[in-house]
Coordinates of C-alpha atoms in Angstrom, one line a residue:
M268 CA -0.1 0.1 0.0
I269 CA 1.4 3.4 -0.9
N270 CA 1.2 5.9 2.0
D271 CA 0.0 9.5 1.3
I272 CA 2.4 12.4 1.7
Y273 CA 1.2 14.8 4.5
D274 CA 4.4 16.4 5.2
P275 CA 6.2 17.0 2.1
L276 CA 9.4 18.6 3.6
D277 CA 9.8 15.8 6.2
E278 CA 9.1 13.1 3.6
Y279 CA 11.7 14.5 1.4
V280 CA 14.4 14.9 4.0
N281 CA 13.8 11.5 5.6
V282 CA 12.6 9.3 2.7
F283 CA 12.7 10.7 -1.0
K284 CA 16.1 12.5 -1.1
D285 CA 18.0 9.2 -0.1
K286 CA 15.7 7.0 -1.9
F287 CA 16.2 9.0 -5.1
K288 CA 19.9 9.0 -4.7
T289 CA 19.8 5.2 -4.4
V290 CA 17.5 4.8 -7.5
C291 CA 19.7 7.1 -9.3
E292 CA 23.1 5.3 -8.5
S293 CA 21.4 1.9 -9.2
T294 CA 20.1 3.1 -12.6
F295 CA 23.4 4.4 -13.8
A296 CA 25.0 1.2 -12.5
Q297 CA 22.7 -0.8 -14.6
L298 CA 23.2 1.3 -17.8
A299 CA 26.9 0.9 -17.3
A300 CA 26.6 -2.9 -17.0
E301 CA 24.6 -2.9 -20.3
A302 CA 27.0 -0.7 -22.2
D303 CA 30.0 -2.7 -20.8
V304 CA 32.2 0.2 -20.8
N305 CA 36.0 -0.7 -20.2
V306 CA 36.0 1.7 -17.2
E307 CA 39.8 1.1 -16.4
L308 CA 40.9 2.0 -19.9
N309 CA 38.6 4.9 -19.9
R310 CA 40.2 6.1 -16.7
K311 CA 43.7 5.7 -18.0
T312 CA 42.5 7.4 -21.4
C313 CA 41.1 10.5 -19.3
A314 CA 44.3 10.7 -17.1
E315 CA 46.4 11.1 -20.3
I316 CA 43.8 13.8 -21.5
D317 CA 44.3 15.8 -18.2
D318 CA 48.0 15.3 -18.6
A319 CA 48.0 16.8 -22.3
A320 CA 45.6 19.5 -21.2
G321 CA 48.1 20.4 -18.4
L322 CA 51.1 20.4 -21.1
I323 CA 49.0 22.5 -23.4
A324 CA 48.3 25.2 -20.8
R325 CA 52.2 25.0 -19.9
F326 CA 53.2 25.5 -23.5
K327 CA 50.8 28.3 -24.1
S328 CA 52.0 30.0 -20.7
Q329 CA 55.8 29.7 -22.1
I330 CA 54.6 30.9 -25.5
T331 CA 53.1 34.0 -24.2
R332 CA 56.2 34.8 -21.9
W333 CA 58.5 34.3 -24.9
T334 CA 56.5 36.4 -27.1
V335 CA 56.4 39.2 -24.7
L336 CA 60.3 39.0 -24.6
C337 CA 60.4 38.7 -28.3
V338 CA 58.3 42.1 -28.9
I339 CA 60.4 43.9 -26.1
L340 CA 63.7 42.9 -27.7
W341 CA 62.4 44.0 -31.2
I342 CA 61.5 47.2 -29.6
I343 CA 64.9 47.7 -28.0
A344 CA 66.7 46.6 -31.2
V345 CA 64.8 49.0 -33.5
G346 CA 65.2 51.7 -31.0
A347 CA 68.7 51.1 -30.5
A348 CA 69.3 51.2 -34.3
L349 CA 67.6 54.3 -34.7
F350 CA 69.6 56.1 -31.9
G351 CA 72.6 54.7 -33.6
V352 CA 71.8 56.3 -37.0
A353 CA 70.9 59.6 -35.0
C354 CA 74.2 59.6 -33.1
F355 CA 75.9 59.4 -36.7
T356 CA 74.0 62.1 -37.9
D357 CA 75.1 64.2 -34.8
N358 CA 78.6 63.5 -35.5
K359 CA 78.9 61.0 -32.5
P360 CA 80.3 58.0 -34.1
G361 CA 81.5 56.3 -30.9
A362 CA 78.0 56.4 -29.5
G363 CA 76.6 55.4 -32.9
C364 CA 78.7 52.2 -33.2
G365 CA 77.7 51.3 -29.8
F366 CA 74.1 51.4 -30.3
I367 CA 74.4 49.7 -33.7
A368 CA 76.4 47.0 -32.2
G369 CA 73.9 46.5 -29.4
A370 CA 71.1 46.4 -32.0
L371 CA 73.0 43.7 -34.1
L372 CA 73.6 41.6 -30.9
I373 CA 69.8 41.8 -30.1
F374 CA 68.9 41.1 -33.6
W375 CA 71.3 37.9 -33.5
A376 CA 69.6 36.8 -30.2
L377 CA 66.2 37.2 -31.7
L378 CA 66.9 35.4 -34.9
G379 CA 69.2 32.8 -33.3
K380 CA 67.4 32.1 -30.0
V381 CA 64.2 33.6 -29.4
H382 CA 62.3 32.8 -32.6
P383 CA 63.7 29.4 -32.8
K384 CA 62.4 28.8 -29.4
L385 CA 59.0 30.3 -29.9
K386 CA 58.7 28.1 -33.2
A387 CA 59.7 24.9 -31.0
L388 CA 57.1 25.8 -28.5
K389 CA 54.4 26.3 -30.9
A390 CA 55.2 23.1 -32.6
E391 CA 55.2 21.2 -29.2
R392 CA 51.9 23.0 -28.3
D393 CA 50.4 21.9 -31.8
N394 CA 51.6 18.2 -31.5
T395 CA 50.1 18.1 -28.0
E396 CA 46.8 19.6 -29.0
A397 CA 46.6 17.0 -31.7
L398 CA 47.4 14.3 -29.1
H399 CA 44.8 15.7 -27.0
Q400 CA 42.1 15.7 -29.6
S401 CA 42.8 12.1 -30.6
L402 CA 42.7 11.2 -26.8
L403 CA 39.3 12.7 -26.6
E404 CA 38.0 11.0 -29.9
A405 CA 39.2 7.8 -28.2
A406 CA 37.6 8.5 -24.7
W407 CA 34.2 9.4 -26.6
Q408 CA 34.4 6.2 -28.6
Q409 CA 35.0 4.4 -25.3
M410 CA 31.9 5.8 -23.6
E411 CA 29.8 5.6 -26.8
P412 CA 28.0 2.5 -25.7
L413 CA 26.9 4.2 -22.6
N414 CA 26.1 7.5 -24.2
R415 CA 23.8 5.9 -26.7
L416 CA 21.8 4.2 -24.0
Y417 CA 20.5 7.6 -22.4
D418 CA 16.9 8.4 -23.4
W419 CA 14.3 11.1 -22.8
E420 CA 12.5 9.1 -20.1
I421 CA 15.3 8.2 -17.9
F422 CA 14.6 10.7 -15.3
T423 CA 10.8 10.2 -15.3
R424 CA 11.3 6.5 -14.7
M425 CA 13.4 7.1 -11.7
M426 CA 11.1 9.7 -10.3
T427 CA 8.2 7.3 -10.5
Q428 CA 10.3 4.5 -8.8
T429 CA 11.0 7.1 -5.9
V430 CA 7.5 8.6 -5.8
P431 CA 5.1 5.7 -7.0
R432 CA 2.1 8.1 -6.7
L433 CA 3.8 10.1 -9.5
E434 CA 3.1 8.7 -13.1
F435 CA 4.4 10.4 -16.3
D436 CA 2.7 9.9 -19.7
P437 CA 5.0 9.0 -22.6
F438 CA 3.7 12.3 -24.2
F439 CA 1.1 14.8 -23.5
T440 CA -2.1 13.2 -25.0
T441 CA -5.2 14.8 -26.7
Q442 CA -7.1 12.8 -24.1
R443 CA -5.2 14.1 -21.1
L444 CA -5.6 17.7 -22.4
E445 CA -9.4 17.0 -23.2
D446 CA -9.9 16.0 -19.3
L447 CA -8.3 19.1 -18.1
K448 CA -10.8 21.1 -20.2
V449 CA -13.8 19.2 -19.9
I450 CA -13.6 17.8 -16.3
Y451 CA -11.5 20.4 -14.5
G452 CA -12.4 23.6 -16.5
W453 CA -8.9 24.3 -18.2
D454 CA -9.3 27.4 -20.2
E455 CA -7.8 27.0 -23.9
A456 CA -7.0 31.0 -24.2
F457 CA -4.1 30.3 -22.2
N458 CA -2.3 28.8 -25.4
A459 CA -3.5 31.2 -27.6
E460 CA -0.6 33.6 -27.4
R461 CA 1.9 31.2 -26.1
S462 CA 4.1 28.5 -27.6
V463 CA 5.0 25.5 -25.8
L464 CA 8.6 24.7 -25.4
F465 CA 8.3 21.3 -23.5
S466 CA 5.7 19.7 -21.4
H467 CA 5.5 16.6 -19.0
S468 CA 2.2 15.3 -18.2
G469 CA 0.8 12.5 -16.1
L470 CA -1.0 11.8 -12.8
I471 CA -0.3 12.2 -9.2
N472 CA -2.6 10.7 -6.8
G473 CA -4.7 9.9 -9.8
N474 CA -5.3 13.6 -10.8
P475 CA -3.7 15.1 -13.9
F476 CA -0.7 17.5 -13.9
V477 CA 1.2 19.1 -16.5
I478 CA 4.7 20.7 -16.3
C479 CA 5.3 23.0 -19.0
R480 CA 7.6 25.8 -20.2
T481 CA 6.1 28.4 -22.5
K482 CA 7.2 31.4 -24.7
K483 CA 5.0 34.4 -24.8
M484 CA 5.5 37.7 -26.7
E485 CA 4.7 40.9 -24.9
W486 CA 5.0 44.6 -26.0
G487 CA 7.8 46.5 -24.3
Q488 CA 9.5 49.7 -25.0
K489 CA 12.7 50.4 -26.9
Q490 CA 14.6 53.8 -26.6
Y491 CA 15.8 55.7 -29.5
S492 CA 17.7 58.9 -29.6
G493 CA 18.7 61.6 -32.2
Q494 CA 20.9 64.7 -32.3
L495 CA 21.0 67.9 -34.1
T496 CA 23.9 70.5 -33.9
I497 CA 22.6 73.8 -34.2
H498 CA 24.8 77.1 -34.9
W499 CA 24.0 80.7 -34.3
T500 CA 26.1 84.1 -33.7
E501 CA 25.5 86.4 -31.1
T502 CA 26.5 90.0 -30.3
V503 CA 28.5 90.3 -27.1
R504 CA 30.5 93.2 -25.5
G505 CA 34.0 92.5 -24.9
S506 CA 36.4 93.6 -22.3
D507 CA 37.3 96.7 -24.3
G508 CA 33.6 97.7 -24.1
K509 CA 33.2 97.3 -27.9
Y510 CA 30.4 94.8 -29.3
H511 CA 31.6 91.9 -31.8
T512 CA 29.8 88.9 -33.0
Q513 CA 30.6 85.3 -31.8
R514 CA 29.6 82.0 -33.2
R515 CA 28.1 79.4 -30.8
S516 CA 27.0 75.7 -31.2
Q517 CA 24.8 73.4 -29.2
T518 CA 24.0 69.7 -29.8
L519 CA 20.3 69.0 -29.1
T520 CA 19.3 65.4 -28.2
A521 CA 15.9 63.9 -28.3
T522 CA 14.7 60.4 -26.9
I523 CA 11.6 58.5 -27.9
S524 CA 10.0 55.3 -26.9
R525 CA 8.4 53.1 -29.4
P526 CA 6.9 49.5 -29.1
C527 CA 9.2 46.4 -29.3
P528 CA 8.6 42.9 -29.0
E529 CA 9.8 41.3 -25.8
Y530 CA 9.7 37.5 -25.3
H531 CA 9.4 35.8 -21.9
K532 CA 9.8 32.2 -20.9
K533 CA 8.0 30.7 -17.9
T534 CA 7.8 27.3 -16.4
R535 CA 4.6 26.4 -14.4
L536 CA 3.1 23.3 -12.9
I537 CA -0.6 23.0 -13.8
Y538 CA -2.8 20.4 -11.7
G539 CA -6.3 19.4 -11.9
N540 CA -8.4 18.4 -8.7
T541 CA -12.3 18.6 -8.1
A542 CA -11.7 19.3 -4.4
A543 CA -13.1 22.9 -3.3
P544 CA -14.6 23.3 -7.0
D545 CA -15.7 26.8 -6.4
L546 CA -12.6 28.3 -4.8
T547 CA -10.3 30.9 -6.3
F548 CA -7.3 32.6 -5.0
L549 CA -4.0 33.8 -5.8
R550 CA -1.2 34.0 -3.4
T551 CA 2.3 35.3 -4.3
Q552 CA 5.6 34.8 -2.9
S553 CA 6.3 37.3 0.0
N554 CA 9.1 35.9 1.9
Y555 CA 7.1 36.5 5.1
A556 CA 9.3 33.9 7.1
E557 CA 12.4 36.2 6.4
K558 CA 10.8 39.6 7.7
S559 CA 11.6 41.0 11.0
G560 CA 9.4 40.9 13.9
A561 CA 7.8 44.4 13.1
G562 CA 7.3 43.4 9.5
K563 CA 5.3 40.3 10.5
W564 CA 3.3 42.2 13.1
L565 CA 2.3 44.9 10.3
K566 CA 1.4 42.1 8.1
K567 CA -0.9 40.6 10.4
K568 CA -2.4 43.9 11.4
A569 CA -3.3 44.6 7.6
L570 CA -5.0 41.2 7.4
Q571 CA -7.0 41.9 10.4
R572 CA -8.1 45.3 9.2
K573 CA -9.2 43.4 5.9
A574 CA -11.0 40.7 7.9
R575 CA -12.9 43.5 9.7
N576 CA -14.0 45.3 6.5
M577 CA -17.5 43.7 6.2
S578 CA -17.6 44.8 2.3
Q579 CA -15.1 42.1 1.6
D580 CA -15.6 38.3 1.8
Y581 CA -12.8 37.6 3.9
A582 CA -12.6 35.7 7.3
M583 CA -9.3 35.4 8.8
M584 CA -8.5 32.0 10.2
T585 CA -7.2 31.6 13.8
N586 CA -3.8 30.6 12.6
E587 CA -2.6 34.1 12.0
E588 CA 0.9 33.2 11.2
F589 CA -0.2 30.8 8.2
E590 CA -2.6 33.4 7.0
A591 CA 0.1 36.2 6.9
A592 CA 2.6 34.0 5.4
F593 CA 0.5 32.2 2.7
D594 CA -1.8 35.2 2.3
T595 CA -4.8 34.3 0.2
S596 CA -7.0 37.3 1.3
N597 CA -8.4 37.7 -2.2
R598 CA -10.0 34.4 -2.0
N599 CA -13.8 33.9 -2.7
N600 CA -14.9 31.2 -0.5
N601 CA -13.8 31.0 3.1
Q602 CA -15.6 27.6 3.8
Q603 CA -14.0 25.7 0.8
F604 CA -10.6 27.3 1.8
A605 CA -10.9 26.0 5.4
L606 CA -11.8 22.5 4.1
L607 CA -8.6 22.4 2.0
F608 CA -6.3 24.1 4.7
T609 CA -6.9 22.2 7.7
P610 CA -4.5 22.6 10.6
L611 CA -2.3 19.5 9.2
A612 CA -2.1 21.1 5.8
Q613 CA -1.3 24.6 7.5
N614 CA 1.6 23.3 9.4
S615 CA 2.9 21.4 6.4
M616 CA 2.7 24.5 4.1
M617 CA 4.4 26.7 6.9
S618 CA 7.2 24.1 6.9
I619 CA 7.5 24.4 3.3
L620 CA 7.7 28.3 3.2
E621 CA 10.1 28.5 6.1
D622 CA 12.6 26.0 4.9
R623 CA 15.5 27.0 2.6
E624 CA 17.9 24.0 3.3
A625 CA 16.3 21.1 1.9
G626 CA 13.9 23.0 -0.3
F627 CA 13.4 26.5 -1.7
G628 CA 11.4 28.1 0.9
D629 CA 8.7 31.0 -0.1
D630 CA 9.6 31.2 -3.8
F631 CA 6.2 30.0 -5.4
D632 CA 2.9 31.8 -6.6
F633 CA 0.0 29.6 -6.1
E634 CA -3.1 30.2 -8.1
K635 CA -6.4 28.2 -7.7
A636 CA -8.9 28.8 -10.5
R637 CA -11.7 26.5 -9.2
M638 CA -10.5 23.1 -10.1
I639 CA -7.2 24.3 -11.9
N640 CA -4.2 24.7 -9.7
I641 CA -1.1 26.6 -11.0
I642 CA 2.2 26.6 -9.2
I643 CA 4.8 29.0 -10.5
A644 CA 8.0 28.4 -8.6
K645 CA 11.1 30.8 -8.9
H646 CA 13.7 27.8 -8.7
M647 CA 12.0 26.1 -11.8
Q648 CA 12.7 29.0 -14.2
A649 CA 16.5 28.5 -14.3
E650 CA 16.2 24.6 -14.5
E651 CA 16.5 23.0 -17.9
M652 CA 13.7 20.2 -17.4
D653 CA 13.4 19.3 -21.2
M654 CA 15.0 15.9 -20.0
N655 CA 17.2 16.0 -23.2
P656 CA 19.5 13.2 -22.9
A657 CA 22.3 14.9 -24.4
Q658 CA 23.0 16.6 -20.8
Y659 CA 24.2 13.3 -19.7
R660 CA 26.7 12.4 -22.3
N661 CA 30.3 12.5 -21.3
Y662 CA 33.7 11.2 -22.4
N663 CA 35.0 10.4 -18.7
F664 CA 33.2 7.7 -17.0
D665 CA 33.8 8.8 -13.3
R666 CA 32.7 12.2 -14.3
A667 CA 29.4 10.9 -16.1
A668 CA 28.6 9.0 -13.0
E669 CA 28.8 12.1 -11.0
E670 CA 26.9 14.4 -13.3
F671 CA 24.3 11.9 -13.8
C672 CA 23.4 11.8 -10.2
R673 CA 23.9 15.4 -9.7
I674 CA 21.9 16.7 -12.6
N675 CA 18.9 14.1 -11.8
S676 CA 19.1 15.0 -8.3
A677 CA 18.6 18.6 -9.0
H678 CA 15.9 18.0 -11.3
F679 CA 14.2 15.7 -8.6
R680 CA 14.4 18.3 -5.9
S681 CA 13.1 21.1 -8.3
I682 CA 10.1 19.1 -9.3
Y683 CA 9.4 17.5 -6.0
F684 CA 9.1 21.2 -4.3
A685 CA 7.0 22.3 -7.0
F686 CA 4.5 19.8 -6.1
A687 CA 5.1 20.3 -2.4
P688 CA 2.4 22.9 -1.9
L689 CA -0.3 20.4 -3.4
L690 CA 1.1 17.6 -1.5
A691 CA 0.6 19.6 1.8
V692 CA -3.1 19.5 1.2
P693 CA -4.4 16.3 2.4
M694 CA -7.8 16.5 0.6
Y695 CA -5.9 16.6 -2.8
Q696 CA -4.6 13.3 -1.9
Q697 CA -8.0 11.7 -0.9
I698 CA -10.0 12.9 -4.0
R699 CA -9.5 11.1 -7.4
S700 CA -11.1 11.6 -10.7
H701 CA -13.8 9.2 -11.7
E702 CA -11.7 8.1 -14.7
N703 CA -8.7 7.2 -12.4
I704 CA -11.0 5.0 -10.1
Y705 CA -13.2 3.2 -12.8
G706 CA -10.5 3.2 -15.4
R707 CA -10.8 4.4 -19.0
D708 CA -9.0 3.6 -22.2
M709 CA -7.0 6.8 -23.2
K710 CA -6.5 8.0 -26.7
R711 CA -2.9 7.8 -27.3
E712 CA -2.6 10.6 -29.9
S713 CA -0.1 13.3 -29.1
A714 CA -1.6 16.7 -28.3
Y715 CA -0.7 20.0 -30.1
W716 CA 1.4 21.0 -27.0
E717 CA 3.8 18.2 -27.9
H718 CA 3.8 19.3 -31.6
E719 CA 4.7 23.0 -30.6
A720 CA 7.5 21.5 -28.3
L721 CA 8.8 19.4 -31.2
A722 CA 8.7 22.6 -33.4
N723 CA 10.7 24.6 -31.0
F724 CA 13.2 21.7 -30.5
W725 CA 13.9 21.9 -34.2
G726 CA 14.5 25.5 -34.0
T727 CA 12.7 28.7 -34.9
D728 CA 15.2 29.4 -37.6
R729 CA 14.0 26.5 -39.8
F730 CA 10.3 28.0 -39.8
K731 CA 10.6 31.8 -39.5
H732 CA 9.7 34.4 -42.3
P733 CA 12.9 35.5 -44.4
D734 CA 12.4 39.1 -43.1
C735 CA 12.0 38.2 -39.6
V736 CA 14.6 39.8 -37.3
T737 CA 13.0 38.7 -33.9
D738 CA 12.2 35.5 -32.2
C739 CA 8.9 33.6 -33.1
I740 CA 5.9 32.1 -31.6
L741 CA 5.4 28.8 -33.3
K742 CA 1.9 27.5 -33.6
T743 CA 1.2 24.1 -35.2
E744 CA -1.7 22.4 -37.0
K745 CA -2.0 18.5 -37.6
T746 CA -3.0 17.0 -41.0
E747 CA -3.0 13.1 -41.4
S748 CA -2.1 11.3 -44.5
T749 CA -4.8 9.7 -46.6
D750 CA -3.8 6.0 -45.3
G751 CA -3.2 7.2 -41.7
S752 CA 0.4 6.2 -41.8
E753 CA 2.1 9.4 -41.0
T754 CA 1.1 12.8 -39.7
T755 CA 2.1 16.2 -40.9
I756 CA 2.5 19.2 -38.5
R757 CA 2.2 22.3 -40.2
V758 CA 4.1 25.2 -38.5
Q759 CA 3.1 28.9 -38.4
A760 CA 6.0 31.0 -37.2
Y761 CA 4.6 34.6 -35.9
G762 CA 7.6 37.1 -35.7
F763 CA 8.3 40.7 -36.9
R764 CA 10.1 42.6 -39.5
T765 CA 11.3 46.1 -39.1
E766 CA 10.7 49.3 -40.9
P767 CA 12.8 52.3 -40.5
R768 CA 10.8 55.3 -39.6
L769 CA 12.0 59.0 -38.9
T770 CA 10.2 61.1 -36.3
Y771 CA 11.1 64.8 -35.5
V772 CA 11.1 65.9 -31.9
E773 CA 11.0 69.7 -31.2
K774 CA 13.7 71.0 -28.7
F775 CA 14.4 74.4 -27.5
G776 CA 17.8 75.5 -28.4
G777 CA 20.1 78.0 -26.8
D778 CA 19.5 80.4 -29.8
G779 CA 15.9 80.9 -28.2
R780 CA 14.1 79.0 -30.9
Y781 CA 12.6 75.6 -31.3
H782 CA 14.4 73.0 -33.6
K783 CA 13.2 69.8 -35.0
V784 CA 15.6 66.9 -34.0
P785 CA 15.5 63.9 -36.2
V786 CA 15.3 60.5 -34.6
H787 CA 15.6 57.4 -36.4
W788 CA 13.5 54.4 -35.2
E789 CA 12.3 51.1 -36.3
E790 CA 8.5 50.0 -36.5
Y791 CA 8.0 46.3 -35.9
L792 CA 5.5 44.7 -38.3
P793 CA 4.2 41.1 -38.1
V794 CA 5.3 38.5 -40.6
T795 CA 4.5 34.9 -40.5
G796 CA 6.9 32.3 -41.7
Q797 CA 5.6 28.5 -42.5
G798 CA 7.1 25.1 -42.5
S799 CA 6.3 21.5 -41.8
F800 CA 7.6 18.2 -40.3
D801 CA 6.4 14.6 -40.5
I802 CA 5.8 12.6 -37.3
K803 CA 5.1 9.2 -36.0
E804 CA 4.1 8.3 -32.6
D805 CA 5.8 5.2 -30.8
H806 CA 3.2 3.8 -28.5
P807 CA 4.7 1.8 -25.7
T808 CA 3.2 -1.7 -25.2
T809 CA 2.3 -2.8 -21.5
D810 CA 1.7 -6.5 -22.3
T811 CA 5.2 -7.6 -23.0
A812 CA 8.2 -8.2 -20.9
P813 CA 10.1 -5.1 -19.6
E814 CA 12.7 -3.9 -22.1
T815 CA 16.3 -3.4 -21.2
Q816 CA 17.7 -0.1 -22.1
T817 CA 19.6 -1.6 -24.8
Q818 CA 16.4 -3.2 -26.3
R819 CA 14.7 0.1 -25.9
I820 CA 17.4 2.1 -27.9
T821 CA 17.6 -0.8 -30.6
R822 CA 14.0 -0.5 -31.2
I823 CA 14.1 3.4 -31.3
Q824 CA 17.0 3.1 -34.2
S825 CA 14.9 0.5 -35.9
L826 CA 11.9 2.7 -35.9
L827 CA 13.9 5.7 -37.2
A828 CA 15.4 3.7 -39.9
Q829 CA 12.1 2.3 -41.1
S830 CA 10.3 5.7 -41.0
G831 CA 13.2 7.5 -42.5
H832 CA 13.0 9.9 -39.6
S833 CA 16.1 11.7 -38.1
L834 CA 14.8 12.6 -34.7
Y835 CA 13.3 10.7 -31.7
R836 CA 12.0 12.8 -28.9
R837 CA 9.6 11.5 -26.2
H838 CA 8.1 8.6 -28.1
I839 CA 7.5 10.8 -31.3
S840 CA 9.9 10.5 -34.2
S841 CA 10.1 13.3 -36.9
R842 CA 11.9 14.6 -39.9
L843 CA 11.6 18.1 -41.7

């Protein structure tokens, strides 16, 4: 029986952190055993690589020192020769001979000693760099059997092993998206102005979730400046008492702001649950736990005044510390809020907000829009959670093992503490959807979220309009082939071109007149690029024996060869 998680922080510290580390180490050991890498040979090669890198650094340092010496000697030699010639010109032959002799001696040292030494050092550096490159190629070749075994699902499988209540989909399906819309009220308007960069969907405690990163265009302002130099004459009285004219000049500067597209990326966790179906609120990170005693007192007083305001539907709970730290005074239903945030939930949430050692503290926004919950955690924004297997590849076996655990542990901690505010609510774990309880066959067709993510993975440059000078928002549309064997995804890339404009801004000059200062700026006009790529979905089977990683990779390569596709990502192969 799988136990509920009522104190996410305590469970992470005492159970899941070490459990995931064990799963991670076990997974890497299993991959290494399947790959059968000659570890000792790789360690020897990597030691030689490090030695070669050290030699290269030493040679470069010596080359720098000898080059500096060479330049200094050339300057001295040329200077001595010029002084010698000058001495002969001034009828000082003795001094001139001395300078010329010194210059010749330095020239001899340069040509006979310094230049040959530099040439020899550069040759040794080049030879060592060639050796270093060949050793790197050998190390990569030794690690190739292991590097080829990494796939897009390694992390999600490990996370499910660690937290059994968490299940990940092979890819985001149309049925999962339909459930979020029909059962939980997800608003598709969210996607109208955004493009999906990646999405990981699944179930936690039988309720659907999506971890996604999106890109959105918003209009910002760009500053443009222009200048105009004006000239005029003035009649002034001089010190002699007479009047005379004097020319003056002044540079006038004008600045204007014009709209400019700005692109922002954001990672969020979207979760559906039918508990408290009418409740809405938005709490934002406040770092209340880090405030001084006076700051906390002022916060509580502000909430108390709001609770006494009869025109607002807000009743403060008895746990004022929780109310001040979690601050959802904009909620619309106090009764349903109290059902969700029981004393147990309040204590768990306070632990999450106050801890910055195991977790991330108060770094998240929590929005509940009836049956849709959205968590936007600050720590997730910098985390690269596309799960691209390329991040694990390494030429050094020991470093690969270390990086594999480090990268995945960071991902696990990041995702776990994004879920933590939801896990802190017992009712969210006690309520499951009707479909999860009684079961239902789910359509295994990829949703357009996956298609947008795949288009972005291919890169906006492949689809953008030739005149586009900005980033693009990629949107997709699916068309099936007549025999249904393949699907074509058509891509629309929405970006902007620029058109030069000129505006005149009036500025008052020192001559007592207004002048029109020219300011050149660029107007951003929309353009749409087009393109397409073909996809084929790889539906995993559950009625066969579990695959080894070698069998899984072999099957993927066979699928790519049969379909003529060049890319396999999250159970979807594709080609441009």
